PDB file of N, CA, C and O in Angstrom:
ATOM      1  N   SER A   1      90.799 121.829  85.536  1.00  0.00           N
ATOM      2  CA  SER A   1      90.107 120.594  85.478  1.00  0.00           C
ATOM      3  C   SER A   1      90.631 119.829  86.858  1.00  0.00           C
ATOM      4  O   SER A   1      91.447 120.175  87.414  1.00  0.00           O
ATOM      5  N   GLY A   2      89.211 119.123  87.488  1.00  0.00           N
ATOM      6  CA  GLY A   2      89.590 118.655  89.132  1.00  0.00           C
ATOM      7  C   GLY A   2      90.242 117.321  88.830  1.00  0.00           C
ATOM      8  O   GLY A   2      90.326 116.323  90.096  1.00  0.00           O
ATOM      9  N   GLU A   3      90.832 116.303  87.720  1.00  0.00           N
ATOM     10  CA  GLU A   3      91.219 115.226  87.715  1.00  0.00           C
ATOM     11  C   GLU A   3      92.519 115.382  88.882  1.00  0.00           C
ATOM     12  O   GLU A   3      92.748 115.719  89.035  1.00  0.00           O
ATOM     13  N   LYS A   4      92.353 114.534  88.935  1.00  0.00           N
ATOM     14  CA  LYS A   4      93.224 114.045  90.221  1.00  0.00           C
ATOM     15  C   LYS A   4      94.324 112.518  90.143  1.00  0.00           C
ATOM     16  O   LYS A   4      93.788 111.917  89.126  1.00  0.00           O
ATOM     17  N   ALA A   5      95.369 113.369  89.643  1.00  0.00           N
ATOM     18  CA  ALA A   5      96.769 112.143  88.928  1.00  0.00           C
ATOM     19  C   ALA A   5      96.574 111.036  90.147  1.00  0.00           C
ATOM     20  O   ALA A   5      97.073 111.376  91.303  1.00  0.00           O
ATOM     21  N   GLU A   6      97.479 109.898  89.687  1.00  0.00           N
ATOM     22  CA  GLU A   6      97.348 108.535  90.620  1.00  0.00           C
ATOM     23  C   GLU A   6      97.317 107.681  89.495  1.00  0.00           C
ATOM     24  O   GLU A   6      98.014 107.718  89.033  1.00  0.00           O
ATOM     25  N   VAL A   7      98.518 106.571  90.375  1.00  0.00           N
ATOM     26  CA  VAL A   7      98.733 105.199  90.218  1.00  0.00           C
ATOM     27  C   VAL A   7      98.859 104.186  90.895  1.00  0.00           C
ATOM     28  O   VAL A   7      98.648 104.675  92.031  1.00  0.00           O
ATOM     29  N   THR A   8      98.488 103.244  90.374  1.00  0.00           N
ATOM     30  CA  THR A   8      97.859 102.134  91.158  1.00  0.00           C
ATOM     31  C   THR A   8      99.284 100.927  91.696  1.00  0.00           C
ATOM     32  O   THR A   8     100.379 100.752  90.497  1.00  0.00           O
ATOM     33  N   VAL A   9      99.980 101.193  92.647  1.00  0.00           N
ATOM     34  CA  VAL A   9     101.390 100.087  93.187  1.00  0.00           C
ATOM     35  C   VAL A   9     100.307  99.400  93.414  1.00  0.00           C
ATOM     36  O   VAL A   9      99.625  98.977  93.970  1.00  0.00           O
ATOM     37  N   SER A  10     100.516  97.934  92.549  1.00  0.00           N
ATOM     38  CA  SER A  10     100.226  96.714  92.976  1.00  0.00           C
ATOM     39  C   SER A  10     101.508  95.295  92.891  1.00  0.00           C
ATOM     40  O   SER A  10     102.231  95.590  92.633  1.00  0.00           O
ATOM     41  N   GLY A  11     100.776  94.523  93.598  1.00  0.00           N
ATOM     42  CA  GLY A  11     102.318  93.624  93.590  1.00  0.00           C
ATOM     43  C   GLY A  11     101.546  92.353  94.694  1.00  0.00           C
ATOM     44  O   GLY A  11     100.388  91.940  94.901  1.00  0.00           O
ATOM     45  N   GLN A  12     102.447  91.350  95.008  1.00  0.00           N
ATOM     46  CA  GLN A  12     101.977  90.495  95.824  1.00  0.00           C
ATOM     47  C   GLN A  12     103.308  90.134  97.034  1.00  0.00           C
ATOM     48  O   GLN A  12     104.570  90.379  96.659  1.00  0.00           O
ATOM     49  N   VAL A  13     103.025  89.857  98.484  1.00  0.00           N
ATOM     50  CA  VAL A  13     104.086  89.835  99.011  1.00  0.00           C
ATOM     51  C   VAL A  13     103.677  88.271  99.586  1.00  0.00           C
ATOM     52  O   VAL A  13     103.193  88.031  99.603  1.00  0.00           O
ATOM     53  N   GLU A  14     105.401  87.523 100.496  1.00  0.00           N
ATOM     54  CA  GLU A  14     104.810  86.410 100.908  1.00  0.00           C
ATOM     55  C   GLU A  14     103.999  86.352 102.218  1.00  0.00           C
ATOM     56  O   GLU A  14     103.333  87.558 102.445  1.00  0.00           O
ATOM     57  N   GLU A  15     103.919  85.269 102.322  1.00  0.00           N
ATOM     58  CA  GLU A  15     102.719  85.018 103.480  1.00  0.00           C
ATOM     59  C   GLU A  15     103.352  85.020 104.970  1.00  0.00           C
ATOM     60  O   GLU A  15     104.090  85.740 105.069  1.00  0.00           O
ATOM     61  N   ASN A  16     101.800  86.695 105.517  1.00  0.00           N
ATOM     62  CA  ASN A  16     102.630  87.100 107.441  1.00  0.00           C
ATOM     63  C   ASN A  16     103.762  87.954 106.205  1.00  0.00           C
ATOM     64  O   ASN A  16     103.724  88.239 107.523  1.00  0.00           O
ATOM     65  N   ASN A  17     103.233  89.190 106.024  1.00  0.00           N
ATOM     66  CA  ASN A  17     103.908  89.893 105.481  1.00  0.00           C
ATOM     67  C   ASN A  17     103.547  91.677 105.669  1.00  0.00           C
ATOM     68  O   ASN A  17     102.238  91.062 106.093  1.00  0.00           O
ATOM     69  N   THR A  18     103.568  92.309 106.410  1.00  0.00           N
ATOM     70  CA  THR A  18     102.601  93.139 106.231  1.00  0.00           C
ATOM     71  C   THR A  18     103.297  94.450 105.370  1.00  0.00           C
ATOM     72  O   THR A  18     104.475  93.715 104.898  1.00  0.00           O
ATOM     73  N   LEU A  19     102.694  95.488 105.014  1.00  0.00           N
ATOM     74  CA  LEU A  19     103.409  96.150 103.798  1.00  0.00           C
ATOM     75  C   LEU A  19     102.876  97.717 103.975  1.00  0.00           C
ATOM     76  O   LEU A  19     102.365  98.306 104.694  1.00  0.00           O
ATOM     77  N   THR A  20     104.282  98.584 103.831  1.00  0.00           N
ATOM     78  CA  THR A  20     103.907 100.107 103.474  1.00  0.00           C
ATOM     79  C   THR A  20     104.659 101.073 102.637  1.00  0.00           C
ATOM     80  O   THR A  20     105.183 100.309 101.568  1.00  0.00           O
ATOM     81  N   ILE A  21     103.349 101.470 102.003  1.00  0.00           N
ATOM     82  CA  ILE A  21     103.796 102.375 101.053  1.00  0.00           C
ATOM     83  C   ILE A  21     103.870 103.367 101.300  1.00  0.00           C
ATOM     84  O   ILE A  21     102.988 103.909 101.779  1.00  0.00           O
ATOM     85  N   ASN A  22     104.819 105.023 101.472  1.00  0.00           N
ATOM     86  CA  ASN A  22     105.819 105.968 101.548  1.00  0.00           C
ATOM     87  C   ASN A  22     105.131 106.194 103.218  1.00  0.00           C
ATOM     88  O   ASN A  22     104.277 106.822 103.160  1.00  0.00           O
ATOM     89  N   GLY A  23     104.653 105.108 104.278  1.00  0.00           N
ATOM     90  CA  GLY A  23     105.219 104.870 105.107  1.00  0.00           C
ATOM     91  C   GLY A  23     103.621 104.605 105.460  1.00  0.00           C
ATOM     92  O   GLY A  23     103.208 104.679 106.642  1.00  0.00           O
ATOM     93  N   ARG A  24     102.769 104.315 104.784  1.00  0.00           N
ATOM     94  CA  ARG A  24     101.520 103.997 105.011  1.00  0.00           C
ATOM     95  C   ARG A  24     100.785 102.578 105.120  1.00  0.00           C
ATOM     96  O   ARG A  24     101.358 102.322 104.211  1.00  0.00           O
ATOM     97  N   LEU A  25     100.336 102.194 105.932  1.00  0.00           N
ATOM     98  CA  LEU A  25      99.862 100.587 105.894  1.00  0.00           C
ATOM     99  C   LEU A  25      99.257  99.848 104.911  1.00  0.00           C
ATOM    100  O   LEU A  25      98.225 100.837 105.217  1.00  0.00           O
ATOM    101  N   VAL A  26      99.232  99.028 104.262  1.00  0.00           N
ATOM    102  CA  VAL A  26      98.444  98.864 102.901  1.00  0.00           C
ATOM    103  C   VAL A  26      97.652  97.309 103.725  1.00  0.00           C
ATOM    104  O   VAL A  26      98.999  96.435 103.727  1.00  0.00           O
ATOM    105  N   MET A  27      96.990  97.227 102.819  1.00  0.00           N
ATOM    106  CA  MET A  27      95.774  96.401 103.319  1.00  0.00           C
ATOM    107  C   MET A  27      96.062  95.334 102.052  1.00  0.00           C
ATOM    108  O   MET A  27      96.340  95.185 101.313  1.00  0.00           O
ATOM    109  N   ILE A  28      96.149  93.928 102.879  1.00  0.00           N
ATOM    110  CA  ILE A  28      96.744  92.782 102.222  1.00  0.00           C
ATOM    111  C   ILE A  28      95.645  92.079 101.793  1.00  0.00           C
ATOM    112  O   ILE A  28      94.958  91.442 102.878  1.00  0.00           O
ATOM    113  N   LYS A  29      95.277  91.311 100.870  1.00  0.00           N
ATOM    114  CA  LYS A  29      94.063  90.458 100.373  1.00  0.00           C
ATOM    115  C   LYS A  29      94.642  88.953 101.152  1.00  0.00           C
ATOM    116  O   LYS A  29      95.859  88.508 100.861  1.00  0.00           O
ATOM    117  N   ASP A  30      93.625  87.842 100.837  1.00  0.00           N
ATOM    118  CA  ASP A  30      94.292  86.464 101.462  1.00  0.00           C
ATOM    119  C   ASP A  30      95.263  85.553 100.249  1.00  0.00           C
ATOM    120  O   ASP A  30      95.233  85.171 101.050  1.00  0.00           O
ATOM    121  N   ASP A  31      95.196  86.204  99.270  1.00  0.00           N
ATOM    122  CA  ASP A  31      95.823  85.959  98.206  1.00  0.00           C
ATOM    123  C   ASP A  31      97.816  86.856  97.831  1.00  0.00           C
ATOM    124  O   ASP A  31      98.362  86.439  97.442  1.00  0.00           O
ATOM    125  N   ASN A  32      97.363  87.231  99.175  1.00  0.00           N
ATOM    126  CA  ASN A  32      98.797  88.239  99.428  1.00  0.00           C
ATOM    127  C   ASN A  32      99.714  89.071  98.188  1.00  0.00           C
ATOM    128  O   ASN A  32     100.422  89.272  98.267  1.00  0.00           O
ATOM    129  N   SER A  33      98.293  89.360  97.880  1.00  0.00           N
ATOM    130  CA  SER A  33      97.905  90.661  96.564  1.00  0.00           C
ATOM    131  C   SER A  33      98.007  91.061  97.575  1.00  0.00           C
ATOM    132  O   SER A  33      97.160  91.814  97.766  1.00  0.00           O
ATOM    133  N   PHE A  34      97.807  92.725  96.505  1.00  0.00           N
ATOM    134  CA  PHE A  34      97.425  94.895  96.867  1.00  0.00           C
ATOM    135  C   PHE A  34      97.631  95.317  95.458  1.00  0.00           C
ATOM    136  O   PHE A  34      98.070  95.149  94.818  1.00  0.00           O
ATOM    137  N   ASN A  35      96.378  96.123  95.860  1.00  0.00           N
ATOM    138  CA  ASN A  35      96.660  97.600  95.316  1.00  0.00           C
ATOM    139  C   ASN A  35      96.495  98.304  96.420  1.00  0.00           C
ATOM    140  O   ASN A  35      95.186  98.772  96.718  1.00  0.00           O
ATOM    141  N   TYR A  36      96.991  99.494  95.668  1.00  0.00           N
ATOM    142  CA  TYR A  36      96.991 100.757  96.421  1.00  0.00           C
ATOM    143  C   TYR A  36      97.446 102.176  95.117  1.00  0.00           C
ATOM    144  O   TYR A  36      98.704 102.406  94.797  1.00  0.00           O
ATOM    145  N   LEU A  37      96.325 102.724  96.004  1.00  0.00           N
ATOM    146  CA  LEU A  37      96.163 104.193  94.848  1.00  0.00           C
ATOM    147  C   LEU A  37      97.144 105.114  95.953  1.00  0.00           C
ATOM    148  O   LEU A  37      96.596 105.541  96.680  1.00  0.00           O
ATOM    149  N   LEU A  38      97.963 105.652  94.894  1.00  0.00           N
ATOM    150  CA  LEU A  38      98.728 106.183  94.978  1.00  0.00           C
ATOM    151  C   LEU A  38      98.544 108.095  94.627  1.00  0.00           C
ATOM    152  O   LEU A  38      98.329 107.912  92.787  1.00  0.00           O
ATOM    153  N   PRO A  39      98.113 109.397  95.269  1.00  0.00           N
ATOM    154  CA  PRO A  39      98.313 109.769  94.843  1.00  0.00           C
ATOM    155  C   PRO A  39      99.792 111.221  93.773  1.00  0.00           C
ATOM    156  O   PRO A  39     100.270 110.824  94.723  1.00  0.00           O
ATOM    157  N   LEU A  40      99.622 111.331  92.924  1.00  0.00           N
ATOM    158  CA  LEU A  40     100.757 111.368  92.359  1.00  0.00           C
ATOM    159  C   LEU A  40     100.690 112.994  91.927  1.00  0.00           C
ATOM    160  O   LEU A  40      99.821 114.318  91.998  1.00  0.00           O
ATOM    161  N   ASN A  41     102.081 114.074  92.670  1.00  0.00           N
ATOM    162  CA  ASN A  41     102.153 115.859  92.673  1.00  0.00           C
ATOM    163  C   ASN A  41     103.333 115.544  91.344  1.00  0.00           C
ATOM    164  O   ASN A  41     103.735 115.333  91.160  1.00  0.00           O
ATOM    165  N   GLN A  42     103.009 117.131  90.811  1.00  0.00           N
ATOM    166  CA  GLN A  42     103.676 117.224  89.478  1.00  0.00           C
ATOM    167  C   GLN A  42     105.052 117.407  90.152  1.00  0.00           C
ATOM    168  O   GLN A  42     105.164 116.820  90.776  1.00  0.00           O
ATOM    169  N   GLY A  43     105.537 116.859  88.368  1.00  0.00           N
ATOM    170  CA  GLY A  43     107.382 116.377  88.670  1.00  0.00           C
ATOM    171  C   GLY A  43     106.900 115.287  88.972  1.00  0.00           C
ATOM    172  O   GLY A  43     106.611 114.260  89.028  1.00  0.00           O
ATOM    173  N   ASP A  44     108.109 114.528  89.874  1.00  0.00           N
ATOM    174  CA  ASP A  44     108.968 113.798  90.971  1.00  0.00           C
ATOM    175  C   ASP A  44     108.075 113.475  91.521  1.00  0.00           C
ATOM    176  O   ASP A  44     107.709 113.835  93.076  1.00  0.00           O
ATOM    177  N   ASN A  45     107.853 111.919  92.129  1.00  0.00           N
ATOM    178  CA  ASN A  45     107.155 111.351  93.056  1.00  0.00           C
ATOM    179  C   ASN A  45     108.492 110.619  93.258  1.00  0.00           C
ATOM    180  O   ASN A  45     108.250 108.917  92.821  1.00  0.00           O
ATOM    181  N   GLN A  46     108.793 109.950  95.073  1.00  0.00           N
ATOM    182  CA  GLN A  46     108.693 108.948  94.763  1.00  0.00           C
ATOM    183  C   GLN A  46     108.249 108.254  95.669  1.00  0.00           C
ATOM    184  O   GLN A  46     107.497 107.856  96.434  1.00  0.00           O
ATOM    185  N   ILE A  47     108.420 106.681  95.445  1.00  0.00           N
ATOM    186  CA  ILE A  47     107.413 105.612  96.497  1.00  0.00           C
ATOM    187  C   ILE A  47     108.454 104.750  96.550  1.00  0.00           C
ATOM    188  O   ILE A  47     109.344 104.016  95.631  1.00  0.00           O
ATOM    189  N   GLU A  48     108.537 105.015  97.985  1.00  0.00           N
ATOM    190  CA  GLU A  48     109.010 103.541  98.379  1.00  0.00           C
ATOM    191  C   GLU A  48     108.149 102.524  99.212  1.00  0.00           C
ATOM    192  O   GLU A  48     107.086 102.756 100.045  1.00  0.00           O
ATOM    193  N   ILE A  49     108.480 101.238  99.059  1.00  0.00           N
ATOM    194  CA  ILE A  49     107.364  99.925  99.573  1.00  0.00           C
ATOM    195  C   ILE A  49     108.830  99.323 100.202  1.00  0.00           C
ATOM    196  O   ILE A  49     109.979  99.214 100.292  1.00  0.00           O
ATOM    197  N   ILE A  50     108.209  99.099 101.608  1.00  0.00           N
ATOM    198  CA  ILE A  50     108.270  97.880 102.555  1.00  0.00           C
ATOM    199  C   ILE A  50     107.718  97.084 103.018  1.00  0.00           C
ATOM    200  O   ILE A  50     106.850  97.236 103.473  1.00  0.00           O
ATOM    201  N   ALA A  51     108.176  95.863 102.752  1.00  0.00           N
ATOM    202  CA  ALA A  51     107.378  94.164 103.134  1.00  0.00           C
ATOM    203  C   ALA A  51     108.296  94.077 104.658  1.00  0.00           C
ATOM    204  O   ALA A  51     109.585  93.991 104.439  1.00  0.00           O
ATOM    205  N   THR A  52     107.498  93.368 105.309  1.00  0.00           N
ATOM    206  CA  THR A  52     108.401  92.897 107.092  1.00  0.00           C
ATOM    207  C   THR A  52     107.601  91.727 106.900  1.00  0.00           C
ATOM    208  O   THR A  52     106.968  91.718 106.229  1.00  0.00           O
ATOM    209  N   ASP A  53     108.601  91.131 107.565  1.00  0.00           N
ATOM    210  CA  ASP A  53     108.038  89.241 107.691  1.00  0.00           C
ATOM    211  C   ASP A  53     108.052  89.497 109.451  1.00  0.00           C
ATOM    212  O   ASP A  53     107.512  90.608 110.135  1.00  0.00           O
ATOM    213  N   LEU A  54     108.129  88.446 109.654  1.00  0.00           N
ATOM    214  CA  LEU A  54     107.684  88.088 111.158  1.00  0.00           C
ATOM    215  C   LEU A  54     108.588  87.893 112.107  1.00  0.00           C
ATOM    216  O   LEU A  54     108.651  88.948 112.611  1.00  0.00           O
ATOM    217  N   ALA A  55     109.824  88.091 111.021  1.00  0.00           N
ATOM    218  CA  ALA A  55     111.071  87.796 112.080  1.00  0.00           C
ATOM    219  C   ALA A  55     111.234  89.505 112.462  1.00  0.00           C
ATOM    220  O   ALA A  55     112.462  89.930 112.207  1.00  0.00           O
ATOM    221  N   GLN A  56     110.964  90.529 111.239  1.00  0.00           N
ATOM    222  CA  GLN A  56     111.015  91.920 111.261  1.00  0.00           C
ATOM    223  C   GLN A  56     111.948  91.825 110.385  1.00  0.00           C
ATOM    224  O   GLN A  56     113.058  92.891 110.110  1.00  0.00           O
ATOM    225  N   ASN A  57     112.390  90.932 109.347  1.00  0.00           N
ATOM    226  CA  ASN A  57     113.576  91.159 108.043  1.00  0.00           C
ATOM    227  C   ASN A  57     113.063  92.430 106.852  1.00  0.00           C
ATOM    228  O   ASN A  57     110.969  91.746 106.910  1.00  0.00           O
ATOM    229  N   GLN A  58     113.220  93.217 106.461  1.00  0.00           N
ATOM    230  CA  GLN A  58     112.931  94.134 105.365  1.00  0.00           C
ATOM    231  C   GLN A  58     113.489  94.226 104.320  1.00  0.00           C
ATOM    232  O   GLN A  58     114.186  93.635 103.862  1.00  0.00           O
ATOM    233  N   THR A  59     112.163  93.671 103.091  1.00  0.00           N
ATOM    234  CA  THR A  59     112.264  93.741 101.710  1.00  0.00           C
ATOM    235  C   THR A  59     111.868  95.403 101.483  1.00  0.00           C
ATOM    236  O   THR A  59     110.905  95.753 101.082  1.00  0.00           O
ATOM    237  N   LYS A  60     112.798  96.075 100.945  1.00  0.00           N
ATOM    238  CA  LYS A  60     112.986  97.676 100.173  1.00  0.00           C
ATOM    239  C   LYS A  60     112.622  98.085  98.783  1.00  0.00           C
ATOM    240  O   LYS A  60     113.580  97.495  98.860  1.00  0.00           O
ATOM    241  N   VAL A  61     111.708  98.601  98.095  1.00  0.00           N
ATOM    242  CA  VAL A  61     111.957  98.498  97.029  1.00  0.00           C
ATOM    243  C   VAL A  61     111.704 100.481  96.357  1.00  0.00           C
ATOM    244  O   VAL A  61     110.385 100.170  97.211  1.00  0.00           O
ATOM    245  N   GLU A  62     112.219 101.129  95.615  1.00  0.00           N
ATOM    246  CA  GLU A  62     112.423 102.279  95.555  1.00  0.00           C
ATOM    247  C   GLU A  62     112.160 102.790  94.500  1.00  0.00           C
ATOM    248  O   GLU A  62     112.595 102.027  93.112  1.00  0.00           O
ATOM    249  N   ARG A  63     110.960 103.329  94.255  1.00  0.00           N
ATOM    250  CA  ARG A  63     110.540 102.964  92.316  1.00  0.00           C
ATOM    251  C   ARG A  63     110.750 105.181  92.710  1.00  0.00           C
ATOM    252  O   ARG A  63     110.058 105.467  93.485  1.00  0.00           O
ATOM    253  N   LYS A  64     110.388 105.711  90.735  1.00  0.00           N
ATOM    254  CA  LYS A  64     110.371 106.990  91.263  1.00  0.00           C
ATOM    255  C   LYS A  64     109.025 107.095  89.849  1.00  0.00           C
ATOM    256  O   LYS A  64     109.629 107.054  88.494  1.00  0.00           O
ATOM    257  N   VAL A  65     108.338 107.998  90.010  1.00  0.00           N
ATOM    258  CA  VAL A  65     107.397 108.310  88.896  1.00  0.00           C
ATOM    259  C   VAL A  65     107.040 109.643  88.500  1.00  0.00           C
ATOM    260  O   VAL A  65     107.257 110.442  90.029  1.00  0.00           O
ATOM    261  N   THR A  66     107.474 109.974  87.504  1.00  0.00           N
ATOM    262  CA  THR A  66     107.436 111.666  87.176  1.00  0.00           C
ATOM    263  C   THR A  66     105.485 111.766  86.243  1.00  0.00           C
ATOM    264  O   THR A  66     105.778 110.916  85.511  1.00  0.00           O
ATOM    265  N   TYR A  67     104.964 112.739  87.048  1.00  0.00           N
ATOM    266  CA  TYR A  67     103.774 113.337  86.661  1.00  0.00           C
ATOM    267  C   TYR A  67     104.162 114.601  85.940  1.00  0.00           C
ATOM    268  O   TYR A  67     104.493 115.298  86.394  1.00  0.00           O
ATOM    269  N   THR A  68     103.538 114.482  84.774  1.00  0.00           N
ATOM    270  CA  THR A  68     103.661 116.253  83.965  1.00  0.00           C
ATOM    271  C   THR A  68     102.077 116.154  83.946  1.00  0.00           C
ATOM    272  O   THR A  68     101.890 115.296  82.864  1.00  0.00           O
ATOM    273  N   GLN A  69     101.539 117.249  83.296  1.00  0.00           N
ATOM    274  CA  GLN A  69     100.251 117.691  82.758  1.00  0.00           C
ATOM    275  C   GLN A  69     100.121 117.462  81.670  1.00  0.00           C
ATOM    276  O   GLN A  69     101.254 118.706  81.397  1.00  0.00           O
TER     277      GLN A  69
END
């Protein structure tokens, strides 16, 4: 099976924030929402989400997703 395991990480940030998920810059829509398709590996997958405002203040959220086939 050539199916890829993926999870959609989505949410909303404050205006003028930048966002990274596992170190990758994520595009933020005009309404400050985002959707990011994250590939999963077998087993535990750490997800680190960091929002940064104009003053460089950061809000960090960490989640774990477990993928089993």
